[in-house]
Amino acid sequence: MARSKKHLGRYVDPRTDFGWKFYFGREDNKILLIEFLNSLFHGEKIISDLRYKPVEHDGDYEEMRRVVFDLHCIGSDGEVFIIEMQQLFQEFFKDRAVYYTSRLINKQLARGKKGSDYYLPEVYFIGILEFDMDRNGGSGISRVTERPYFYDVALCDKLTREIFYDKLGYKMISLPLFNKQPEELKTVMDQWLYLLKHLSTMDRLPTFLDKRIFGLIFEIGEIGKLTEEELMSYEASLKHKRDAESVFNSAKKSGEALGHATGLAEGHAKGLAEGKAKGLAEGERKKALETAKAFKEMGLPIADIAKGTGLSVEEVEKL
């Protein structure tokens, strides 16, 4: 058992389903989730408390299921808003994100309700992405921003860029794009994202992380403190994560290889076509030069020869 724990590192990896629920899904430690969410909202919302709805595993197939948090949040001014939060490592994530929020909004309307009262609470979707969103179904448009790893999405007017509906938002983090070093961590969100990426390889709380916020994670996250049952669940979750990454990377490499082969084939075909066209053009020019030379020897006017062969007067004069 000791060897197994050593092999797993010192701290539970928050990027596993087990770790995600272990750190953020327990009522006793909800301050961690509150602090993390507040770092993402960065003053737009200030969560003072939250209530968990039952944590569920969502997905049509076992291999697609992820831990989902439905959260009823209470803001500092007493306002109530709803957050659905989950890690995503799958295809069609934009479709799924919209589907999840649509389903969540639909749940707010009582069945059989009549009249025109469609007042809805604010709804946000928080997604922690284990892939580069722009390279996996993105728009292909380069995002010029100091934070390419952070997507803060709202429903807006395409022409004026003004917010059309301010009660629905999507905040997504693409962890592979977050590559800041310790000296580059300027905000609390930066510190959180660095922690998510590197906690499983750390052996102590580093001095560049705020001890008041992150001390609890290092206190509760030691693998040596897990029960036998928790350790077995964590190992299974870690294996599932590594298997999913392996499948994803294999598919990515296969896609890149196919794209390379397709590019070579298209380039070869294009080269043949261009070569053929160039050959035909050179053949026609050679024929025009021979014809012009014959006409010149016959004493025909140079201007007429140029007009008849498509050559320039200068080219005919040089013959």
PDB file of C-alpha atoms in Angstrom:
ATOM      1  CA  MET A   1       0.000   0.000   0.000  1.00  0.00           C
ATOM      2  CA  ALA A   2       2.808   2.405   0.817  1.00  0.00           C
ATOM      3  CA  ARG A   3       4.374   1.821  -2.593  1.00  0.00           C
ATOM      4  CA  SER A   4       1.053   2.554  -4.280  1.00  0.00           C
ATOM      5  CA  LYS A   5       0.646   5.832  -2.412  1.00  0.00           C
ATOM      6  CA  LYS A   6       4.180   6.864  -3.299  1.00  0.00           C
ATOM      7  CA  HIS A   7       3.486   6.126  -6.929  1.00  0.00           C
ATOM      8  CA  LEU A   8       0.394   8.356  -6.790  1.00  0.00           C
ATOM      9  CA  GLY A   9       2.276  11.387  -5.501  1.00  0.00           C
ATOM     10  CA  ARG A  10       1.513  13.319  -2.342  1.00  0.00           C
ATOM     11  CA  TYR A  11      -1.707  15.169  -3.180  1.00  0.00           C
ATOM     12  CA  VAL A  12      -4.955  14.131  -4.829  1.00  0.00           C
ATOM     13  CA  ASP A  13      -5.145  15.339  -8.432  1.00  0.00           C
ATOM     14  CA  PRO A  14      -8.110  17.772  -8.730  1.00  0.00           C
ATOM     15  CA  ARG A  15      -8.332  17.034 -12.466  1.00  0.00           C
ATOM     16  CA  THR A  16      -9.768  13.582 -11.788  1.00  0.00           C
ATOM     17  CA  ASP A  17     -13.467  13.005 -11.141  1.00  0.00           C
ATOM     18  CA  PHE A  18     -12.635  11.843  -7.622  1.00  0.00           C
ATOM     19  CA  GLY A  19     -10.413  14.854  -6.945  1.00  0.00           C
ATOM     20  CA  TRP A  20     -12.921  17.316  -8.381  1.00  0.00           C
ATOM     21  CA  LYS A  21     -15.637  16.043  -6.065  1.00  0.00           C
ATOM     22  CA  PHE A  22     -13.196  15.575  -3.166  1.00  0.00           C
ATOM     23  CA  TYR A  23     -12.083  19.225  -3.131  1.00  0.00           C
ATOM     24  CA  PHE A  24     -15.164  21.028  -4.424  1.00  0.00           C
ATOM     25  CA  GLY A  25     -18.154  18.766  -3.871  1.00  0.00           C
ATOM     26  CA  ARG A  26     -18.297  18.507  -0.093  1.00  0.00           C
ATOM     27  CA  GLU A  27     -20.306  20.778   2.147  1.00  0.00           C
ATOM     28  CA  ASP A  28     -17.501  20.877   4.727  1.00  0.00           C
ATOM     29  CA  ASN A  29     -15.095  22.354   2.169  1.00  0.00           C
ATOM     30  CA  LYS A  30     -17.451  24.552   0.168  1.00  0.00           C
ATOM     31  CA  ILE A  31     -15.321  27.592   0.985  1.00  0.00           C
ATOM     32  CA  LEU A  32     -12.860  26.217  -1.601  1.00  0.00           C
ATOM     33  CA  LEU A  33     -15.498  26.251  -4.316  1.00  0.00           C
ATOM     34  CA  ILE A  34     -16.714  29.707  -3.268  1.00  0.00           C
ATOM     35  CA  GLU A  35     -13.164  31.083  -3.482  1.00  0.00           C
ATOM     36  CA  PHE A  36     -12.555  29.435  -6.854  1.00  0.00           C
ATOM     37  CA  LEU A  37     -15.801  30.724  -8.374  1.00  0.00           C
ATOM     38  CA  ASN A  38     -15.207  34.232  -7.042  1.00  0.00           C
ATOM     39  CA  SER A  39     -11.807  34.234  -8.734  1.00  0.00           C
ATOM     40  CA  LEU A  40     -13.509  33.461 -12.065  1.00  0.00           C
ATOM     41  CA  PHE A  41     -16.199  36.132 -11.625  1.00  0.00           C
ATOM     42  CA  HIS A  42     -13.545  38.659 -10.551  1.00  0.00           C
ATOM     43  CA  GLY A  43     -16.030  41.051  -8.902  1.00  0.00           C
ATOM     44  CA  GLU A  44     -18.833  40.565 -11.440  1.00  0.00           C
ATOM     45  CA  LYS A  45     -20.465  38.407  -8.783  1.00  0.00           C
ATOM     46  CA  ILE A  46     -19.403  37.887  -5.191  1.00  0.00           C
ATOM     47  CA  ILE A  47     -20.639  34.599  -3.785  1.00  0.00           C
ATOM     48  CA  SER A  48     -21.105  34.631  -0.038  1.00  0.00           C
ATOM     49  CA  ASP A  49     -22.695  31.184   0.258  1.00  0.00           C
ATOM     50  CA  LEU A  50     -23.916  28.328  -1.899  1.00  0.00           C
ATOM     51  CA  ARG A  51     -26.096  25.256  -1.646  1.00  0.00           C
ATOM     52  CA  TYR A  52     -25.405  22.017  -3.446  1.00  0.00           C
ATOM     53  CA  LYS A  53     -28.088  20.165  -5.292  1.00  0.00           C
ATOM     54  CA  PRO A  54     -27.377  16.425  -5.326  1.00  0.00           C
ATOM     55  CA  VAL A  55     -24.140  15.739  -7.200  1.00  0.00           C
ATOM     56  CA  GLU A  56     -24.875  13.637 -10.236  1.00  0.00           C
ATOM     57  CA  HIS A  57     -22.948  11.830 -12.944  1.00  0.00           C
ATOM     58  CA  ASP A  58     -24.181  12.984 -16.300  1.00  0.00           C
ATOM     59  CA  GLY A  59     -23.734  11.340 -19.703  1.00  0.00           C
ATOM     60  CA  ASP A  60     -25.368   8.803 -21.950  1.00  0.00           C
ATOM     61  CA  TYR A  61     -22.540   6.297 -21.626  1.00  0.00           C
ATOM     62  CA  GLU A  62     -20.374   5.333 -18.692  1.00  0.00           C
ATOM     63  CA  GLU A  63     -17.166   6.539 -20.360  1.00  0.00           C
ATOM     64  CA  MET A  64     -18.731   9.963 -21.005  1.00  0.00           C
ATOM     65  CA  ARG A  65     -19.998  10.601 -17.498  1.00  0.00           C
ATOM     66  CA  ARG A  66     -18.530  13.486 -15.562  1.00  0.00           C
ATOM     67  CA  VAL A  67     -19.126  14.938 -12.132  1.00  0.00           C
ATOM     68  CA  VAL A  68     -21.679  17.736 -12.373  1.00  0.00           C
ATOM     69  CA  PHE A  69     -22.386  20.376  -9.735  1.00  0.00           C
ATOM     70  CA  ASP A  70     -25.710  22.215  -9.743  1.00  0.00           C
ATOM     71  CA  LEU A  71     -25.210  25.124  -7.370  1.00  0.00           C
ATOM     72  CA  HIS A  72     -27.651  27.640  -5.934  1.00  0.00           C
ATOM     73  CA  CYS A  73     -25.475  30.627  -5.059  1.00  0.00           C
ATOM     74  CA  ILE A  74     -26.247  33.522  -2.759  1.00  0.00           C
ATOM     75  CA  GLY A  75     -24.519  36.761  -3.673  1.00  0.00           C
ATOM     76  CA  SER A  76     -23.204  39.393  -1.309  1.00  0.00           C
ATOM     77  CA  ASP A  77     -26.345  41.495  -1.915  1.00  0.00           C
ATOM     78  CA  GLY A  78     -28.664  38.572  -1.246  1.00  0.00           C
ATOM     79  CA  GLU A  79     -29.363  37.822  -4.921  1.00  0.00           C
ATOM     80  CA  VAL A  80     -29.720  34.173  -5.907  1.00  0.00           C
ATOM     81  CA  PHE A  81     -28.268  32.716  -9.091  1.00  0.00           C
ATOM     82  CA  ILE A  82     -27.604  29.226 -10.395  1.00  0.00           C
ATOM     83  CA  ILE A  83     -24.352  27.706 -11.588  1.00  0.00           C
ATOM     84  CA  GLU A  84     -23.787  24.413 -13.324  1.00  0.00           C
ATOM     85  CA  MET A  85     -20.165  23.416 -13.130  1.00  0.00           C
ATOM     86  CA  GLN A  86     -18.290  20.474 -14.573  1.00  0.00           C
ATOM     87  CA  GLN A  87     -15.110  19.284 -16.192  1.00  0.00           C
ATOM     88  CA  LEU A  88     -15.335  18.584 -19.916  1.00  0.00           C
ATOM     89  CA  PHE A  89     -13.165  16.207 -21.908  1.00  0.00           C
ATOM     90  CA  GLN A  90     -15.367  15.330 -24.839  1.00  0.00           C
ATOM     91  CA  GLU A  91     -16.593  16.271 -28.302  1.00  0.00           C
ATOM     92  CA  PHE A  92     -19.410  18.731 -29.045  1.00  0.00           C
ATOM     93  CA  PHE A  93     -18.754  20.552 -25.783  1.00  0.00           C
ATOM     94  CA  LYS A  94     -20.360  23.788 -26.990  1.00  0.00           C
ATOM     95  CA  ASP A  95     -23.544  21.947 -27.872  1.00  0.00           C
ATOM     96  CA  ARG A  96     -23.479  20.169 -24.530  1.00  0.00           C
ATOM     97  CA  ALA A  97     -22.876  23.394 -22.598  1.00  0.00           C
ATOM     98  CA  VAL A  98     -25.887  25.033 -24.260  1.00  0.00           C
ATOM     99  CA  TYR A  99     -27.934  21.884 -23.690  1.00  0.00           C
ATOM    100  CA  TYR A 100     -27.055  21.806 -19.986  1.00  0.00           C
ATOM    101  CA  THR A 101     -27.990  25.449 -19.421  1.00  0.00           C
ATOM    102  CA  SER A 102     -31.206  25.044 -21.433  1.00  0.00           C
ATOM    103  CA  ARG A 103     -32.150  22.071 -19.319  1.00  0.00           C
ATOM    104  CA  LEU A 104     -31.321  23.982 -16.154  1.00  0.00           C
ATOM    105  CA  ILE A 105     -33.414  26.985 -17.236  1.00  0.00           C
ATOM    106  CA  ASN A 106     -36.331  24.730 -18.140  1.00  0.00           C
ATOM    107  CA  LYS A 107     -36.295  23.286 -14.639  1.00  0.00           C
ATOM    108  CA  GLN A 108     -36.964  26.760 -13.210  1.00  0.00           C
ATOM    109  CA  LEU A 109     -40.423  26.974 -14.819  1.00  0.00           C
ATOM    110  CA  ALA A 110     -43.066  25.087 -12.915  1.00  0.00           C
ATOM    111  CA  ARG A 111     -44.910  22.534 -15.029  1.00  0.00           C
ATOM    112  CA  GLY A 112     -48.401  23.541 -16.020  1.00  0.00           C
ATOM    113  CA  LYS A 113     -47.754  27.162 -15.138  1.00  0.00           C
ATOM    114  CA  LYS A 114     -50.057  29.559 -16.972  1.00  0.00           C
ATOM    115  CA  GLY A 115     -49.741  33.221 -17.725  1.00  0.00           C
ATOM    116  CA  SER A 116     -46.865  35.365 -18.870  1.00  0.00           C
ATOM    117  CA  ASP A 117     -44.645  35.186 -15.782  1.00  0.00           C
ATOM    118  CA  TYR A 118     -41.380  33.918 -17.219  1.00  0.00           C
ATOM    119  CA  TYR A 119     -39.066  35.565 -14.715  1.00  0.00           C
ATOM    120  CA  LEU A 120     -35.882  33.507 -14.521  1.00  0.00           C
ATOM    121  CA  PRO A 121     -32.890  33.568 -12.191  1.00  0.00           C
ATOM    122  CA  GLU A 122     -29.429  34.172 -13.564  1.00  0.00           C
ATOM    123  CA  VAL A 123     -27.789  31.018 -14.885  1.00  0.00           C
ATOM    124  CA  TYR A 124     -24.088  30.432 -15.475  1.00  0.00           C
ATOM    125  CA  PHE A 125     -22.186  27.505 -16.873  1.00  0.00           C
ATOM    126  CA  ILE A 126     -18.639  26.942 -15.606  1.00  0.00           C
ATOM    127  CA  GLY A 127     -16.575  24.544 -17.698  1.00  0.00           C
ATOM    128  CA  ILE A 128     -13.067  23.326 -16.939  1.00  0.00           C
ATOM    129  CA  LEU A 129     -11.815  22.094 -20.301  1.00  0.00           C
ATOM    130  CA  GLU A 130      -9.110  19.492 -20.660  1.00  0.00           C
ATOM    131  CA  PHE A 131      -8.357  20.513 -24.241  1.00  0.00           C
ATOM    132  CA  ASP A 132      -7.648  23.496 -26.478  1.00  0.00           C
ATOM    133  CA  MET A 133     -11.095  24.783 -27.430  1.00  0.00           C
ATOM    134  CA  ASP A 134      -9.918  26.571 -30.586  1.00  0.00           C
ATOM    135  CA  ARG A 135      -8.279  23.413 -31.951  1.00  0.00           C
ATOM    136  CA  ASN A 136     -11.229  21.181 -31.102  1.00  0.00           C
ATOM    137  CA  GLY A 137     -14.237  22.599 -32.864  1.00  0.00           C
ATOM    138  CA  GLY A 138     -13.397  26.269 -32.416  1.00  0.00           C
ATOM    139  CA  SER A 139     -14.282  28.987 -34.879  1.00  0.00           C
ATOM    140  CA  GLY A 140     -10.768  29.124 -36.292  1.00  0.00           C
ATOM    141  CA  ILE A 141     -10.619  32.843 -35.489  1.00  0.00           C
ATOM    142  CA  SER A 142      -7.530  33.897 -33.581  1.00  0.00           C
ATOM    143  CA  ARG A 143      -8.365  35.318 -30.156  1.00  0.00           C
ATOM    144  CA  VAL A 144      -6.208  38.338 -29.390  1.00  0.00           C
ATOM    145  CA  THR A 145      -6.264  38.448 -25.604  1.00  0.00           C
ATOM    146  CA  GLU A 146      -3.893  38.380 -22.652  1.00  0.00           C
ATOM    147  CA  ARG A 147      -5.843  35.390 -21.313  1.00  0.00           C
ATOM    148  CA  PRO A 148      -6.313  32.950 -24.232  1.00  0.00           C
ATOM    149  CA  TYR A 149      -7.157  30.221 -21.731  1.00  0.00           C
ATOM    150  CA  PHE A 150     -10.244  32.051 -20.394  1.00  0.00           C
ATOM    151  CA  TYR A 151     -13.556  32.327 -22.249  1.00  0.00           C
ATOM    152  CA  ASP A 152     -16.126  34.733 -20.818  1.00  0.00           C
ATOM    153  CA  VAL A 153     -19.179  34.303 -23.045  1.00  0.00           C
ATOM    154  CA  ALA A 154     -22.489  36.166 -23.000  1.00  0.00           C
ATOM    155  CA  LEU A 155     -25.464  36.612 -25.331  1.00  0.00           C
ATOM    156  CA  CYS A 156     -24.833  39.882 -27.156  1.00  0.00           C
ATOM    157  CA  ASP A 157     -25.750  41.969 -30.209  1.00  0.00           C
ATOM    158  CA  LYS A 158     -23.287  41.073 -32.987  1.00  0.00           C
ATOM    159  CA  LEU A 159     -23.281  44.600 -34.395  1.00  0.00           C
ATOM    160  CA  THR A 160     -23.004  46.733 -31.256  1.00  0.00           C
ATOM    161  CA  ARG A 161     -21.316  44.154 -28.996  1.00  0.00           C
ATOM    162  CA  GLU A 162     -23.777  45.163 -26.278  1.00  0.00           C
ATOM    163  CA  ILE A 163     -25.079  42.516 -23.897  1.00  0.00           C
ATOM    164  CA  PHE A 164     -28.539  41.453 -25.079  1.00  0.00           C
ATOM    165  CA  TYR A 165     -29.377  39.208 -22.120  1.00  0.00           C
ATOM    166  CA  ASP A 166     -27.346  39.502 -18.938  1.00  0.00           C
ATOM    167  CA  LYS A 167     -28.820  36.541 -17.075  1.00  0.00           C
ATOM    168  CA  LEU A 168     -27.030  33.783 -19.001  1.00  0.00           C
ATOM    169  CA  GLY A 169     -23.268  33.367 -19.140  1.00  0.00           C
ATOM    170  CA  TYR A 170     -20.561  30.823 -19.879  1.00  0.00           C
ATOM    171  CA  LYS A 171     -17.149  30.925 -18.251  1.00  0.00           C
ATOM    172  CA  MET A 172     -14.746  28.300 -19.524  1.00  0.00           C
ATOM    173  CA  ILE A 173     -11.122  27.565 -18.754  1.00  0.00           C
ATOM    174  CA  SER A 174      -8.957  25.742 -21.295  1.00  0.00           C
ATOM    175  CA  LEU A 175      -6.284  24.337 -18.992  1.00  0.00           C
ATOM    176  CA  PRO A 176      -3.831  23.243 -21.733  1.00  0.00           C
ATOM    177  CA  LEU A 177      -3.556  26.898 -22.773  1.00  0.00           C
ATOM    178  CA  PHE A 178      -2.627  28.044 -19.276  1.00  0.00           C
ATOM    179  CA  ASN A 179       1.178  27.961 -19.224  1.00  0.00           C
ATOM    180  CA  LYS A 180       2.090  30.715 -16.785  1.00  0.00           C
ATOM    181  CA  GLN A 181       5.117  30.291 -14.571  1.00  0.00           C
ATOM    182  CA  PRO A 182       5.067  31.158 -10.826  1.00  0.00           C
ATOM    183  CA  GLU A 183       6.539  34.622 -11.386  1.00  0.00           C
ATOM    184  CA  GLU A 184       3.766  35.384 -13.904  1.00  0.00           C
ATOM    185  CA  LEU A 185       0.843  34.704 -11.552  1.00  0.00           C
ATOM    186  CA  LYS A 186      -0.805  38.101 -11.137  1.00  0.00           C
ATOM    187  CA  THR A 187      -4.353  37.266 -10.016  1.00  0.00           C
ATOM    188  CA  VAL A 188      -6.054  34.816  -7.672  1.00  0.00           C
ATOM    189  CA  MET A 189      -7.502  33.082 -10.740  1.00  0.00           C
ATOM    190  CA  ASP A 190      -3.960  32.608 -12.042  1.00  0.00           C
ATOM    191  CA  GLN A 191      -3.025  30.951  -8.763  1.00  0.00           C
ATOM    192  CA  TRP A 192      -6.053  28.663  -8.897  1.00  0.00           C
ATOM    193  CA  LEU A 193      -5.338  27.539 -12.444  1.00  0.00           C
ATOM    194  CA  TYR A 194      -1.685  26.929 -11.659  1.00  0.00           C
ATOM    195  CA  LEU A 195      -2.768  24.826  -8.687  1.00  0.00           C
ATOM    196  CA  LEU A 196      -5.229  22.786 -10.751  1.00  0.00           C
ATOM    197  CA  LYS A 197      -2.525  21.954 -13.285  1.00  0.00           C
ATOM    198  CA  HIS A 198       0.334  21.234 -10.882  1.00  0.00           C
ATOM    199  CA  LEU A 199      -1.038  20.140  -7.493  1.00  0.00           C
ATOM    200  CA  SER A 200      -0.576  16.429  -8.227  1.00  0.00           C
ATOM    201  CA  THR A 201       3.184  16.974  -8.729  1.00  0.00           C
ATOM    202  CA  MET A 202       3.779  19.252  -5.701  1.00  0.00           C
ATOM    203  CA  ASP A 203       5.156  18.115  -2.362  1.00  0.00           C
ATOM    204  CA  ARG A 204       4.290  21.212  -0.303  1.00  0.00           C
ATOM    205  CA  LEU A 205       2.415  24.524  -0.412  1.00  0.00           C
ATOM    206  CA  PRO A 206       4.691  26.876  -2.396  1.00  0.00           C
ATOM    207  CA  THR A 207       5.317  30.374  -1.085  1.00  0.00           C
ATOM    208  CA  PHE A 208       3.885  32.035  -4.218  1.00  0.00           C
ATOM    209  CA  LEU A 209       0.387  30.713  -3.450  1.00  0.00           C
ATOM    210  CA  ASP A 210      -1.785  32.541  -0.915  1.00  0.00           C
ATOM    211  CA  LYS A 211      -1.726  30.367   2.207  1.00  0.00           C
ATOM    212  CA  ARG A 212      -5.034  31.766   3.476  1.00  0.00           C
ATOM    213  CA  ILE A 213      -6.861  30.512   0.377  1.00  0.00           C
ATOM    214  CA  PHE A 214      -4.960  27.369  -0.556  1.00  0.00           C
ATOM    215  CA  GLY A 215      -3.829  26.105   2.840  1.00  0.00           C
ATOM    216  CA  LEU A 216      -6.975  23.987   3.251  1.00  0.00           C
ATOM    217  CA  ILE A 217      -6.370  22.167  -0.030  1.00  0.00           C
ATOM    218  CA  PHE A 218      -2.887  21.111   1.022  1.00  0.00           C
ATOM    219  CA  GLU A 219      -4.226  20.168   4.436  1.00  0.00           C
ATOM    220  CA  ILE A 220      -6.992  17.867   3.242  1.00  0.00           C
ATOM    221  CA  GLY A 221      -5.507  16.704  -0.075  1.00  0.00           C
ATOM    222  CA  GLU A 222      -2.724  14.441   1.166  1.00  0.00           C
ATOM    223  CA  ILE A 223      -3.122  10.986  -0.308  1.00  0.00           C
ATOM    224  CA  GLY A 224      -1.715   9.495   2.884  1.00  0.00           C
ATOM    225  CA  LYS A 225      -4.838  10.692   4.738  1.00  0.00           C
ATOM    226  CA  LEU A 226      -7.283   8.884   2.442  1.00  0.00           C
ATOM    227  CA  THR A 227      -9.193   5.913   3.756  1.00  0.00           C
ATOM    228  CA  GLU A 228      -8.732   2.554   2.071  1.00  0.00           C
ATOM    229  CA  GLU A 229     -12.024   2.999   0.229  1.00  0.00           C
ATOM    230  CA  GLU A 230     -11.153   6.540  -0.857  1.00  0.00           C
ATOM    231  CA  LEU A 231      -7.748   5.419  -2.107  1.00  0.00           C
ATOM    232  CA  MET A 232      -9.311   2.678  -4.240  1.00  0.00           C
ATOM    233  CA  SER A 233     -11.800   5.159  -5.700  1.00  0.00           C
ATOM    234  CA  TYR A 234      -9.040   7.651  -6.416  1.00  0.00           C
ATOM    235  CA  GLU A 235      -6.876   5.053  -8.165  1.00  0.00           C
ATOM    236  CA  ALA A 236      -9.820   4.017 -10.333  1.00  0.00           C
ATOM    237  CA  SER A 237     -10.586   7.652 -11.155  1.00  0.00           C
ATOM    238  CA  LEU A 238      -6.947   8.347 -11.994  1.00  0.00           C
ATOM    239  CA  LYS A 239      -6.838   5.327 -14.308  1.00  0.00           C
ATOM    240  CA  HIS A 240     -10.018   6.497 -16.014  1.00  0.00           C
ATOM    241  CA  LYS A 241      -8.486   9.951 -16.567  1.00  0.00           C
ATOM    242  CA  ARG A 242      -5.276   8.524 -18.016  1.00  0.00           C
ATOM    243  CA  ASP A 243      -7.204   6.136 -20.276  1.00  0.00           C
ATOM    244  CA  ALA A 244      -9.367   9.014 -21.536  1.00  0.00           C
ATOM    245  CA  GLU A 245      -6.274  11.119 -22.226  1.00  0.00           C
ATOM    246  CA  SER A 246      -4.652   8.219 -24.059  1.00  0.00           C
ATOM    247  CA  VAL A 247      -7.701   7.724 -26.277  1.00  0.00           C
ATOM    248  CA  PHE A 248      -7.951  11.467 -26.910  1.00  0.00           C
ATOM    249  CA  ASN A 249      -4.256  11.803 -27.797  1.00  0.00           C
ATOM    250  CA  SER A 250      -4.368   8.751 -30.058  1.00  0.00           C
ATOM    251  CA  ALA A 251      -7.365  10.157 -31.908  1.00  0.00           C
ATOM    252  CA  LYS A 252      -5.611  13.516 -32.183  1.00  0.00           C
ATOM    253  CA  LYS A 253      -2.457  11.923 -33.612  1.00  0.00           C
ATOM    254  CA  SER A 254      -4.505   9.861 -36.061  1.00  0.00           C
ATOM    255  CA  GLY A 255      -6.319  12.992 -37.169  1.00  0.00           C
ATOM    256  CA  GLU A 256      -3.048  14.871 -37.607  1.00  0.00           C
ATOM    257  CA  ALA A 257      -1.571  11.990 -39.611  1.00  0.00           C
ATOM    258  CA  LEU A 258      -4.658  11.856 -41.812  1.00  0.00           C
ATOM    259  CA  GLY A 259      -4.509  15.617 -42.293  1.00  0.00           C
ATOM    260  CA  HIS A 260      -0.823  15.397 -43.245  1.00  0.00           C
ATOM    261  CA  ALA A 261      -1.485  12.604 -45.757  1.00  0.00           C
ATOM    262  CA  THR A 262      -4.452  14.484 -47.196  1.00  0.00           C
ATOM    263  CA  GLY A 263      -2.339  17.621 -47.474  1.00  0.00           C
ATOM    264  CA  LEU A 264       0.409  15.720 -49.315  1.00  0.00           C
ATOM    265  CA  ALA A 265      -2.106  14.197 -51.713  1.00  0.00           C
ATOM    266  CA  GLU A 266      -3.751  17.545 -52.390  1.00  0.00           C
ATOM    267  CA  GLY A 267      -0.364  19.184 -52.836  1.00  0.00           C
ATOM    268  CA  HIS A 268       0.719  16.468 -55.281  1.00  0.00           C
ATOM    269  CA  ALA A 269      -2.459  16.822 -57.303  1.00  0.00           C
ATOM    270  CA  LYS A 270      -2.133  20.597 -57.317  1.00  0.00           C
ATOM    271  CA  GLY A 271       1.496  20.328 -58.418  1.00  0.00           C
ATOM    272  CA  LEU A 272       0.592  18.013 -61.284  1.00  0.00           C
ATOM    273  CA  ALA A 273      -2.154  20.362 -62.427  1.00  0.00           C
ATOM    274  CA  GLU A 274       0.089  23.408 -62.228  1.00  0.00           C
ATOM    275  CA  GLY A 275       2.886  21.579 -64.022  1.00  0.00           C
ATOM    276  CA  LYS A 276       0.549  20.471 -66.757  1.00  0.00           C
ATOM    277  CA  ALA A 277      -0.785  23.988 -67.201  1.00  0.00           C
ATOM    278  CA  LYS A 278       2.725  25.415 -67.246  1.00  0.00           C
ATOM    279  CA  GLY A 279       3.795  22.823 -69.836  1.00  0.00           C
ATOM    280  CA  LEU A 280       0.864  23.668 -72.068  1.00  0.00           C
ATOM    281  CA  ALA A 281       1.589  27.392 -71.772  1.00  0.00           C
ATOM    282  CA  GLU A 282       5.254  26.906 -72.661  1.00  0.00           C
ATOM    283  CA  GLY A 283       4.312  24.729 -75.633  1.00  0.00           C
ATOM    284  CA  GLU A 284       1.910  27.347 -76.951  1.00  0.00           C
ATOM    285  CA  ARG A 285       4.532  30.094 -76.566  1.00  0.00           C
ATOM    286  CA  LYS A 286       7.126  28.062 -78.441  1.00  0.00           C
ATOM    287  CA  LYS A 287       4.670  27.507 -81.267  1.00  0.00           C
ATOM    288  CA  ALA A 288       3.829  31.258 -81.367  1.00  0.00           C
ATOM    289  CA  LEU A 289       7.537  32.157 -81.579  1.00  0.00           C
ATOM    290  CA  GLU A 290       8.090  29.721 -84.468  1.00  0.00           C
ATOM    291  CA  THR A 291       5.086  31.119 -86.335  1.00  0.00           C
ATOM    292  CA  ALA A 292       6.183  34.724 -85.790  1.00  0.00           C
ATOM    293  CA  LYS A 293       9.684  33.934 -87.052  1.00  0.00           C
ATOM    294  CA  ALA A 294       8.271  32.400 -90.230  1.00  0.00           C
ATOM    295  CA  PHE A 295       5.995  35.418 -90.832  1.00  0.00           C
ATOM    296  CA  LYS A 296       8.943  37.804 -90.247  1.00  0.00           C
ATOM    297  CA  GLU A 297      11.036  35.943 -92.817  1.00  0.00           C
ATOM    298  CA  MET A 298       8.135  36.343 -95.255  1.00  0.00           C
ATOM    299  CA  GLY A 299       8.381  40.125 -94.749  1.00  0.00           C
ATOM    300  CA  LEU A 300       5.045  40.683 -93.031  1.00  0.00           C
ATOM    301  CA  PRO A 301       4.691  43.857 -90.893  1.00  0.00           C
ATOM    302  CA  ILE A 302       5.936  43.332 -87.319  1.00  0.00           C
ATOM    303  CA  ALA A 303       2.796  44.929 -85.817  1.00  0.00           C
ATOM    304  CA  ASP A 304       0.581  42.476 -87.735  1.00  0.00           C
ATOM    305  CA  ILE A 305       2.751  39.528 -86.648  1.00  0.00           C
ATOM    306  CA  ALA A 306       2.536  40.589 -82.989  1.00  0.00           C
ATOM    307  CA  LYS A 307      -1.235  40.985 -83.214  1.00  0.00           C
ATOM    308  CA  GLY A 308      -1.690  37.626 -84.913  1.00  0.00           C
ATOM    309  CA  THR A 309       0.538  35.576 -82.563  1.00  0.00           C
ATOM    310  CA  GLY A 310      -0.175  37.329 -79.263  1.00  0.00           C
ATOM    311  CA  LEU A 311       3.488  38.260 -78.824  1.00  0.00           C
ATOM    312  CA  SER A 312       4.760  41.736 -78.097  1.00  0.00           C
ATOM    313  CA  VAL A 313       6.393  43.895 -80.776  1.00  0.00           C
ATOM    314  CA  GLU A 314       9.672  43.706 -78.848  1.00  0.00           C
ATOM    315  CA  GLU A 315       9.579  39.891 -78.842  1.00  0.00           C
ATOM    316  CA  VAL A 316       8.968  39.798 -82.611  1.00  0.00           C
ATOM    317  CA  GLU A 317      11.771  42.296 -83.302  1.00  0.00           C
ATOM    318  CA  LYS A 318      14.264  40.088 -81.405  1.00  0.00           C
ATOM    319  CA  LEU A 319      13.561  37.068 -83.625  1.00  0.00           C
TER     320      LEU A 319
END
